[in-house]
């Protein structure tokens, strides 16, 4: 189901399921990130569910995400603090990475137009996440927000992954579930 009006980037808590019909294919991005064929196939055939808990602690926004691919039970977690400070993370799918997140205005996002366009709110703040692989040679830049897709409002992530001179991009669209 599309995102209800009370769901905003300041209130993302809840369950979100990737809408694979509306989302771009992620296989080429996952391949660039060193994810093997078997795991990519399992992810492609799975339902991806994000359980998000968003809260403010010590004046900083925290977004804790538990991600499950089912069937298969492939799980990962992301605990983001929106202060633009690097934090190390060991991820079951992506290996050893370091990442940072922040609130950002779109005009402050670096030079990638794909990350800046299509949002239903072009003036307000969005969430930006940036991850560097410690051994894989790739980076991933994401901007989160809401978009109108086929006449309905959805939670969306724009993702750009770079490795050397190569890059891939994808739009990931999520349905809200209570």
XYZ file of N, CA, C and O in Angstrom:
712
model
N 0.843 -1.167 0.000
C 0.000 0.000 0.000
C 0.892 1.235 0.000
O 1.996 1.227 0.530
N 0.420 2.267 -0.624
C 1.156 3.526 -0.670
C 1.336 4.071 0.743
O 0.671 3.632 1.687
N 2.238 5.010 0.883
C 2.512 5.590 2.201
C 1.348 6.470 2.649
O 0.908 7.341 1.895
N 0.855 6.263 3.872
C -0.195 7.146 4.372
C 0.372 8.550 4.613
O 1.587 8.714 4.791
N -0.483 9.570 4.620
C 0.016 10.943 4.731
C 0.786 11.231 6.018
O 1.658 12.099 6.027
N 0.516 10.490 7.092
C 1.231 10.755 8.342
C 2.655 10.203 8.344
O 3.456 10.529 9.211
N 2.992 9.374 7.355
C 4.354 8.869 7.263
C 5.209 9.879 6.516
O 4.916 10.267 5.384
N 6.263 10.329 7.192
C 7.202 11.303 6.643
C 8.612 10.821 6.968
O 8.783 9.818 7.676
N 9.611 11.544 6.513
C 10.986 11.178 6.865
C 11.266 11.368 8.348
O 12.228 10.815 8.870
N 10.452 12.135 9.036
C 10.597 12.302 10.488
C 9.774 11.255 11.237
O 9.787 11.209 12.459
N 9.033 10.413 10.500
C 8.181 9.398 11.098
C 8.136 8.166 10.186
O 7.095 7.816 9.655
N 9.287 7.513 10.005
C 9.373 6.340 9.135
C 9.087 5.028 9.855
O 9.002 3.983 9.219
N 8.936 5.072 11.164
C 8.763 3.835 11.923
C 7.611 3.005 11.373
O 6.545 3.529 11.048
N 7.875 1.697 11.239
C 6.871 0.777 10.732
C 7.513 -0.234 9.801
O 8.735 -0.337 9.706
N 6.665 -0.994 9.115
C 7.137 -2.005 8.158
C 6.938 -1.506 6.745
O 5.870 -1.002 6.391
N 7.980 -1.688 5.939
C 7.985 -1.273 4.537
C 8.453 -2.454 3.698
O 9.475 -3.071 4.005
N 7.720 -2.772 2.640
C 8.045 -3.908 1.786
C 8.407 -3.387 0.399
O 7.658 -2.593 -0.189
N 9.565 -3.839 -0.119
C 9.978 -3.382 -1.443
C 8.958 -3.821 -2.483
O 8.588 -4.989 -2.564
N 8.519 -2.853 -3.275
C 7.604 -3.110 -4.380
C 8.471 -3.376 -5.613
O 8.968 -2.443 -6.237
N 8.653 -4.640 -5.947
C 9.566 -4.999 -7.035
C 9.007 -4.637 -8.405
O 9.770 -4.494 -9.354
N 7.700 -4.455 -8.494
C 7.106 -4.028 -9.768
C 7.466 -2.579 -10.060
O 7.775 -2.226 -11.203
N 7.447 -1.728 -9.047
C 7.737 -0.302 -9.226
C 9.228 0.027 -9.084
O 9.678 1.067 -9.556
N 9.986 -0.850 -8.431
C 11.423 -0.615 -8.215
C 12.223 -1.036 -9.442
O 11.801 -1.892 -10.223
N 13.409 -0.439 -9.579
C 14.349 -0.865 -10.616
C 15.011 -2.175 -10.204
O 15.123 -2.482 -9.009
N 15.481 -2.920 -11.177
C 16.205 -4.160 -10.922
C 17.519 -3.829 -10.211
O 18.226 -2.886 -10.590
N 17.861 -4.614 -9.194
C 19.075 -4.346 -8.411
C 20.218 -5.311 -8.715
O 21.289 -5.188 -8.132
N 20.030 -6.253 -9.625
C 21.039 -7.291 -9.856
C 22.397 -6.706 -10.237
O 23.433 -7.127 -9.707
N 22.419 -5.754 -11.147
C 23.711 -5.190 -11.594
C 24.410 -4.428 -10.471
O 25.638 -4.444 -10.371
N 23.620 -3.761 -9.624
C 24.213 -3.061 -8.477
C 24.805 -4.070 -7.503
O 25.943 -3.919 -7.045
N 24.047 -5.107 -7.176
C 24.543 -6.119 -6.241
C 25.787 -6.818 -6.788
O 26.725 -7.101 -6.041
N 25.812 -7.065 -8.098
C 26.994 -7.677 -8.720
C 28.208 -6.757 -8.563
O 29.299 -7.214 -8.219
N 28.003 -5.466 -8.796
C 29.096 -4.499 -8.652
C 29.610 -4.473 -7.213
O 30.802 -4.235 -6.975
N 28.719 -4.750 -6.259
C 29.094 -4.744 -4.846
C 29.685 -6.075 -4.393
O 29.934 -6.271 -3.211
N 29.913 -6.984 -5.334
C 30.576 -8.239 -5.012
C 29.665 -9.323 -4.460
O 30.152 -10.332 -3.939
N 28.352 -9.143 -4.582
C 27.419 -10.162 -4.118
C 27.372 -11.267 -5.165
O 27.151 -11.002 -6.349
N 27.577 -12.501 -4.734
C 27.631 -13.640 -5.647
C 26.295 -13.936 -6.311
O 25.230 -13.520 -5.851
N 26.375 -14.718 -7.409
C 25.195 -15.021 -8.217
C 24.100 -15.689 -7.399
O 22.932 -15.319 -7.490
N 24.438 -16.698 -6.594
C 23.433 -17.435 -5.837
C 22.679 -16.516 -4.871
O 21.442 -16.550 -4.797
N 23.400 -15.685 -4.150
C 22.758 -14.765 -3.207
C 21.944 -13.705 -3.956
O 20.836 -13.339 -3.521
N 22.437 -13.227 -5.094
C 21.659 -12.266 -5.898
C 20.345 -12.885 -6.352
O 19.296 -12.236 -6.340
N 20.377 -14.144 -6.778
C 19.142 -14.826 -7.204
C 18.186 -14.967 -6.027
O 16.979 -14.779 -6.172
N 18.713 -15.338 -4.862
C 17.860 -15.476 -3.676
C 17.205 -14.145 -3.333
O 16.004 -14.097 -3.031
N 17.964 -13.067 -3.412
C 17.417 -11.737 -3.127
C 16.359 -11.368 -4.164
O 15.294 -10.854 -3.825
N 16.641 -11.664 -5.438
C 15.690 -11.332 -6.506
C 14.360 -12.056 -6.336
O 13.303 -11.521 -6.689
N 14.394 -13.252 -5.798
C 13.178 -14.049 -5.637
C 12.489 -13.826 -4.293
O 11.403 -14.369 -4.059
N 13.101 -13.044 -3.428
C 12.581 -12.837 -2.073
C 11.737 -11.578 -1.963
O 11.845 -10.661 -2.770
N 10.938 -11.560 -0.917
C 10.241 -10.346 -0.502
C 11.154 -9.642 0.505
O 11.573 -10.261 1.497
N 11.471 -8.385 0.243
C 12.368 -7.617 1.112
C 11.515 -6.743 2.028
O 10.763 -5.876 1.557
N 11.634 -6.965 3.332
C 10.865 -6.202 4.316
C 11.809 -5.425 5.221
O 12.751 -5.998 5.778
N 11.559 -4.127 5.346
C 12.302 -3.272 6.273
C 11.419 -2.989 7.473
O 10.277 -2.540 7.321
N 11.928 -3.236 8.670
C 11.257 -2.812 9.893
C 12.076 -1.646 10.436
O 13.243 -1.823 10.802
N 11.472 -0.472 10.432
C 12.193 0.762 10.768
C 11.722 1.296 12.108
O 10.519 1.375 12.374
N 12.688 1.685 12.930
C 12.425 2.390 14.187
C 13.187 3.711 14.132
O 14.418 3.710 14.064
N 12.456 4.804 14.130
C 13.080 6.129 14.075
C 12.794 6.870 15.368
O 11.659 6.885 15.846
N 13.850 7.482 15.931
C 13.692 8.196 17.200
C 14.806 9.238 17.316
O 15.794 9.209 16.577
N 14.626 10.151 18.256
C 15.624 11.176 18.527
C 16.214 10.910 19.906
O 15.479 10.704 20.880
N 17.546 10.893 19.968
C 18.265 10.701 21.226
C 19.422 11.685 21.259
O 20.193 11.757 20.287
N 19.541 12.430 22.323
C 20.605 13.437 22.455
C 20.612 14.382 21.257
O 21.664 14.713 20.706
N 19.424 14.808 20.826
C 19.221 15.748 19.715
C 19.654 15.208 18.353
O 19.789 15.973 17.401
N 19.888 13.902 18.235
C 20.262 13.295 16.958
C 19.208 12.278 16.542
O 18.761 11.474 17.365
N 18.849 12.300 15.264
C 17.907 11.320 14.741
C 18.619 9.989 14.524
O 19.698 9.948 13.929
N 18.001 8.933 15.027
C 18.471 7.561 14.830
C 17.442 6.838 13.970
O 16.238 6.955 14.218
N 17.908 6.087 12.982
C 17.031 5.253 12.172
C 17.629 3.847 12.184
O 18.667 3.593 11.581
N 16.973 2.963 12.940
C 17.412 1.574 13.058
C 16.550 0.730 12.126
O 15.315 0.797 12.192
N 17.201 -0.059 11.274
C 16.494 -0.833 10.259
C 16.896 -2.299 10.355
O 18.083 -2.629 10.331
N 15.894 -3.154 10.438
C 16.090 -4.587 10.323
C 15.531 -4.985 8.968
O 14.368 -4.726 8.672
N 16.363 -5.593 8.141
C 15.950 -5.975 6.792
C 15.925 -7.497 6.697
O 16.892 -8.157 7.076
N 14.810 -8.041 6.177
C 14.668 -9.486 6.035
C 14.230 -9.803 4.615
O 13.301 -9.175 4.090
N 14.920 -10.749 4.004
C 14.523 -11.278 2.703
C 13.901 -12.649 2.958
O 14.546 -13.526 3.522
N 12.625 -12.799 2.580
C 11.969 -14.075 2.828
C 11.232 -14.547 1.574
O 10.757 -13.727 0.794
N 11.165 -15.840 1.317
C 11.770 -16.863 2.169
C 13.289 -16.824 2.066
O 13.836 -16.172 1.193
N 13.918 -17.530 2.915
C 15.372 -17.598 2.914
C 15.983 -17.058 4.181
O 17.045 -17.477 4.590
N 15.314 -16.090 4.804
C 15.789 -15.577 6.073
C 17.092 -14.810 6.011
O 17.809 -14.729 6.994
N 17.418 -14.228 4.859
C 18.622 -13.401 4.752
C 18.333 -12.098 5.491
O 17.404 -11.377 5.147
N 19.111 -11.819 6.529
C 18.849 -10.643 7.360
C 20.057 -9.725 7.393
O 21.197 -10.151 7.232
N 19.772 -8.454 7.615
C 20.831 -7.487 7.872
C 20.230 -6.361 8.702
O 19.013 -6.189 8.762
N 21.093 -5.616 9.351
C 20.646 -4.479 10.147
C 21.441 -3.245 9.753
O 22.594 -3.338 9.321
N 20.787 -2.117 9.883
C 21.441 -0.820 9.696
C 21.005 0.048 10.867
O 19.815 0.215 11.087
N 21.948 0.565 11.618
C 21.646 1.515 12.682
C 22.293 2.833 12.292
O 23.502 2.990 12.407
N 21.464 3.739 11.795
C 21.974 5.005 11.275
C 21.752 6.125 12.296
O 20.686 6.205 12.897
N 22.764 6.972 12.433
C 22.664 8.197 13.220
C 22.925 9.334 12.252
O 23.952 9.354 11.563
N 21.995 10.270 12.170
C 22.055 11.307 11.139
C 22.928 12.484 11.583
O 22.452 13.582 11.842
N 24.246 12.229 11.668
C 25.212 13.256 12.070
C 26.398 13.375 11.107
O 27.327 14.123 11.358
N 26.390 12.603 10.003
C 27.425 12.636 8.970
C 28.808 12.244 9.504
O 29.847 12.686 9.022
N 28.822 11.338 10.478
C 30.061 10.788 11.014
C 30.181 9.342 10.552
O 29.213 8.587 10.619
N 31.389 8.955 10.111
C 31.610 7.575 9.674
C 31.489 6.612 10.847
O 31.962 6.889 11.947
N 30.859 5.467 10.570
C 30.781 4.370 11.518
C 31.065 3.072 10.770
O 30.584 2.876 9.668
N 31.839 2.190 11.406
C 32.124 0.893 10.820
C 30.919 -0.026 10.991
O 30.179 0.070 11.978
N 30.757 -0.925 10.028
C 29.630 -1.862 10.075
C 30.038 -3.141 9.365
O 30.676 -3.103 8.308
N 29.690 -4.268 9.946
C 29.917 -5.563 9.317
C 28.568 -6.076 8.847
O 27.675 -6.312 9.656
N 28.421 -6.222 7.530
C 27.136 -6.575 6.942
C 27.206 -7.971 6.342
O 28.178 -8.303 5.652
N 26.182 -8.755 6.584
C 26.148 -10.142 6.095
C 26.183 -10.214 4.566
O 26.754 -11.136 3.999
N 25.581 -9.243 3.905
C 25.532 -9.246 2.441
C 26.722 -8.499 1.843
O 27.354 -8.964 0.896
N 27.072 -7.333 2.394
C 28.063 -6.448 1.774
C 29.439 -6.492 2.416
O 30.358 -5.831 1.940
N 29.609 -7.219 3.496
C 30.910 -7.332 4.135
C 31.228 -6.127 5.012
O 30.345 -5.471 5.557
N 32.514 -5.837 5.130
C 32.983 -4.746 5.982
C 32.839 -3.417 5.245
O 33.387 -3.244 4.148
N 32.099 -2.498 5.854
C 31.861 -1.184 5.259
C 31.983 -0.116 6.335
O 31.990 -0.408 7.522
N 32.072 1.120 5.871
C 31.925 2.261 6.780
C 30.927 3.201 6.113
O 30.902 3.346 4.881
N 30.084 3.794 6.936
C 29.046 4.642 6.367
C 28.721 5.824 7.248
O 29.099 5.875 8.419
N 28.026 6.765 6.640
C 27.583 7.952 7.353
C 26.236 8.381 6.781
O 25.912 8.083 5.622
N 25.440 9.068 7.603
C 24.102 9.510 7.202
C 23.840 10.899 7.756
O 24.436 11.311 8.744
N 22.890 11.594 7.085
C 22.568 12.949 7.523
C 21.222 13.395 6.961
O 20.707 12.820 6.006
N 20.697 14.454 7.569
C 19.617 15.223 6.958
C 20.271 16.122 5.920
O 21.340 16.683 6.173
N 19.627 16.273 4.755
C 20.246 17.068 3.695
C 19.177 17.734 2.840
O 18.118 17.162 2.592
N 19.466 18.947 2.408
C 18.665 19.603 1.365
C 19.189 19.111 0.023
O 20.388 18.878 -0.144
N 18.305 18.962 -0.934
C 18.707 18.392 -2.219
C 19.796 19.193 -2.914
O 20.664 18.617 -3.575
N 19.797 20.520 -2.749
C 20.845 21.310 -3.407
C 22.219 21.109 -2.759
O 23.228 21.519 -3.313
N 22.267 20.431 -1.591
C 23.545 20.123 -0.948
C 24.048 18.711 -1.272
O 25.115 18.319 -0.816
N 23.268 17.960 -2.037
C 23.701 16.630 -2.467
C 24.713 16.823 -3.593
O 24.503 17.638 -4.494
N 25.810 16.055 -3.532
C 26.846 16.188 -4.559
C 26.284 15.952 -5.941
O 25.148 15.568 -6.122
N 27.069 16.041 -6.910
C 26.784 16.255 -8.316
C 25.886 15.260 -9.051
O 25.837 15.298 -10.252
N 25.199 14.379 -8.418
C 24.420 13.372 -9.138
C 22.954 13.771 -9.235
O 22.228 13.753 -8.253
N 22.507 14.131 -10.442
C 21.119 14.565 -10.634
C 20.120 13.477 -10.283
O 19.024 13.771 -9.821
N 20.453 12.205 -10.499
C 19.538 11.124 -10.188
C 19.144 11.135 -8.718
O 18.001 10.828 -8.367
N 20.081 11.487 -7.845
C 19.788 11.528 -6.415
C 18.871 12.696 -6.046
O 18.213 12.663 -5.016
N 18.813 13.726 -6.889
C 18.101 14.963 -6.562
C 16.710 15.075 -7.173
O 15.935 15.922 -6.758
N 16.381 14.259 -8.163
C 15.159 14.484 -8.942
C 14.059 13.491 -8.610
O 14.321 12.368 -8.192
N 12.813 13.938 -8.828
C 11.653 13.069 -8.718
C 10.911 13.135 -7.400
O 9.839 12.558 -7.263
N 11.456 13.829 -6.431
C 10.866 13.855 -5.093
C 9.608 14.713 -5.051
O 9.504 15.697 -5.765
N 8.680 14.360 -4.157
C 7.473 15.168 -4.016
C 7.734 16.436 -3.207
O 6.962 17.372 -3.253
N 8.844 16.475 -2.466
C 9.226 17.646 -1.689
C 10.639 18.036 -2.107
O 11.617 17.432 -1.678
N 10.750 19.031 -2.966
C 12.065 19.439 -3.470
C 12.771 20.429 -2.553
O 13.965 20.661 -2.691
N 12.044 21.036 -1.618
C 12.620 22.075 -0.761
C 13.012 21.568 0.627
O 13.909 22.100 1.249
N 12.324 20.558 1.136
C 12.558 20.089 2.502
C 13.798 19.219 2.622
O 14.549 19.013 1.667
N 13.991 18.697 3.819
C 15.148 17.837 4.070
C 14.849 16.393 3.688
O 13.739 15.901 3.838
N 15.884 15.733 3.199
C 15.849 14.318 2.866
C 16.920 13.623 3.701
O 17.739 14.271 4.342
N 16.925 12.301 3.671
C 17.977 11.538 4.335
C 18.976 11.115 3.263
O 18.584 10.609 2.207
N 20.260 11.334 3.548
C 21.320 10.863 2.659
C 22.188 9.888 3.427
O 22.561 10.137 4.578
N 22.496 8.773 2.790
C 23.420 7.798 3.345
C 24.540 7.554 2.358
O 24.308 7.509 1.148
N 25.732 7.414 2.865
C 26.905 7.168 2.026
C 27.693 6.025 2.659
O 27.973 6.047 3.862
N 28.040 5.018 1.853
C 28.746 3.837 2.351
C 29.957 3.574 1.469
O 29.876 3.683 0.240
N 31.073 3.218 2.097
C 32.274 2.784 1.386
C 32.598 1.358 1.795
O 32.648 1.052 2.988
N 32.803 0.494 0.811
C 33.252 -0.861 1.087
C 34.718 -0.805 1.511
O 35.516 -0.117 0.887
N 35.065 -1.543 2.555
C 36.452 -1.540 3.026
C 37.367 -2.406 2.163
O 38.569 -2.190 2.159
N 36.811 -3.367 1.425
C 37.665 -4.221 0.617
C 37.185 -4.417 -0.808
O 37.914 -4.968 -1.626
N 35.980 -3.960 -1.113
C 35.400 -4.229 -2.423
C 35.590 -3.142 -3.456
O 35.253 -3.325 -4.624
N 36.084 -1.968 -3.030
C 36.357 -0.895 -3.985
C 35.140 -0.139 -4.479
O 35.226 0.614 -5.433
N 33.985 -0.291 -3.841
C 32.777 0.398 -4.284
C 32.274 1.376 -3.221
O 32.619 1.261 -2.049
N 31.491 2.330 -3.677
C 30.776 3.249 -2.785
C 29.302 3.231 -3.180
O 28.955 2.938 -4.329
N 28.453 3.551 -2.226
C 27.017 3.661 -2.487
C 26.514 4.950 -1.860
O 26.786 5.228 -0.699
N 25.823 5.742 -2.652
C 25.239 6.999 -2.194
C 23.721 6.860 -2.335
O 23.234 6.438 -3.387
N 22.995 7.179 -1.287
C 21.533 7.057 -1.306
C 20.904 8.348 -0.839
O 21.424 9.002 0.066
N 19.752 8.670 -1.415
C 18.895 9.722 -0.890
C 17.516 9.108 -0.726
O 17.027 8.394 -1.601
N 16.900 9.363 0.428
C 15.578 8.831 0.748
C 14.565 9.954 0.767
O 14.879 11.082 1.164
N 13.357 9.626 0.370
C 12.270 10.593 0.426
C 10.971 9.940 0.003
O 10.833 8.716 0.046
N 10.037 10.764 -0.431
C 8.755 10.279 -0.917
C 8.548 10.777 -2.334
O 8.952 11.890 -2.667
N 7.961 9.921 -3.159
C 7.672 10.246 -4.556
C 6.242 9.845 -4.875
O 5.708 8.911 -4.285
N 5.698 10.537 -5.859
C 4.427 10.121 -6.431
C 4.749 9.180 -7.589
O 5.417 9.565 -8.546
N 4.312 7.927 -7.469
C 4.551 6.901 -8.484
C 3.182 6.351 -8.887
O 2.423 5.891 -8.024
N 2.874 6.435 -10.170
C 1.570 5.982 -10.666
C 0.424 6.604 -9.867
O -0.547 5.927 -9.525
N 0.577 7.872 -9.528
C -0.487 8.601 -8.846
C -0.592 8.387 -7.346
O -1.483 8.933 -6.702
N 0.339 7.604 -6.764
C 0.307 7.332 -5.325
C 1.640 7.705 -4.699
O 2.678 7.634 -5.334
N 1.599 8.070 -3.417
C 2.787 8.497 -2.681
C 3.467 7.291 -2.032
O 2.838 6.542 -1.296
N 4.784 7.133 -2.319
C 5.565 6.014 -1.796
C 6.852 6.511 -1.145
O 7.409 7.533 -1.541
N 7.331 5.728 -0.166
C 8.674 5.885 0.365
C 9.627 5.319 -0.684
O 9.444 4.206 -1.177
N 10.671 6.099 -1.039
C 11.564 5.738 -2.140
C 13.006 6.032 -1.736
O 13.281 6.998 -1.026
N 13.905 5.199 -2.233
C 15.342 5.435 -2.106
C 15.940 5.501 -3.504
O 15.700 4.617 -4.323
N 16.720 6.542 -3.764
C 17.523 6.608 -4.987
C 18.932 6.176 -4.591
O 19.499 6.725 -3.639
N 19.489 5.218 -5.322
C 20.790 4.645 -4.978
C 21.718 4.736 -6.186
O 21.324 4.385 -7.298
N 22.933 5.208 -5.955
C 23.983 5.213 -6.982
C 25.192 4.489 -6.395
O 25.704 4.874 -5.347
N 25.635 3.437 -7.086
C 26.814 2.677 -6.667
C 27.904 2.910 -7.697
O 27.658 2.863 -8.903
N 29.108 3.177 -7.194
C 30.256 3.424 -8.068
C 31.389 2.468 -7.713
O 31.635 2.196 -6.541
N 32.072 2.014 -8.761
C 33.278 1.203 -8.581
C 34.204 1.556 -9.723
O 33.904 1.262 -10.886
N 35.310 2.203 -9.398
C 36.206 2.695 -10.444
C 35.467 3.691 -11.306
O 34.806 4.594 -10.810
N 35.541 3.518 -12.619
C 34.859 4.413 -13.546
C 33.430 3.968 -13.844
O 32.715 4.637 -14.585
N 33.023 2.838 -13.308
C 31.689 2.299 -13.570
C 30.717 2.766 -12.491
O 31.102 3.010 -11.348
N 29.448 2.890 -12.863
C 28.420 3.245 -11.892
C 27.085 2.679 -12.348
O 26.854 2.454 -13.534
N 26.232 2.421 -11.369
C 24.879 1.934 -11.615
C 23.948 2.690 -10.680
O 24.348 3.126 -9.601
N 22.708 2.842 -11.107
C 21.729 3.534 -10.274
C 20.433 2.741 -10.247
O 20.154 1.963 -11.155
N 19.660 2.934 -9.177
C 18.363 2.269 -9.066
C 17.455 3.089 -8.164
O 17.909 3.747 -7.226
N 16.170 3.019 -8.481
C 15.141 3.596 -7.625
C 14.443 2.429 -6.938
O 13.961 1.505 -7.600
N 14.408 2.462 -5.595
C 13.763 1.423 -4.807
C 12.499 2.011 -4.185
O 12.550 3.026 -3.499
N 11.371 1.368 -4.452
C 10.055 1.856 -4.027
C 9.501 0.889 -2.978
O 9.560 -0.337 -3.169
N 8.943 1.439 -1.902
C 8.468 0.611 -0.772
C 6.993 0.867 -0.486
O 6.537 2.013 -0.426
N 6.277 -0.248 -0.262
C 4.895 -0.203 0.200
C 4.893 -0.168 1.720
O 5.711 -0.848 2.360
N 3.951 0.572 2.293
C 3.809 0.623 3.743
C 2.917 -0.512 4.219
O 1.886 -0.789 3.628
N 3.344 -1.163 5.296
C 2.491 -2.150 5.970
C 2.500 -1.822 7.459
O 3.528 -1.464 7.995
N 1.365 -1.959 8.069
C 1.264 -1.638 9.506
C 2.030 -2.617 10.298
O 2.835 -2.791 10.869
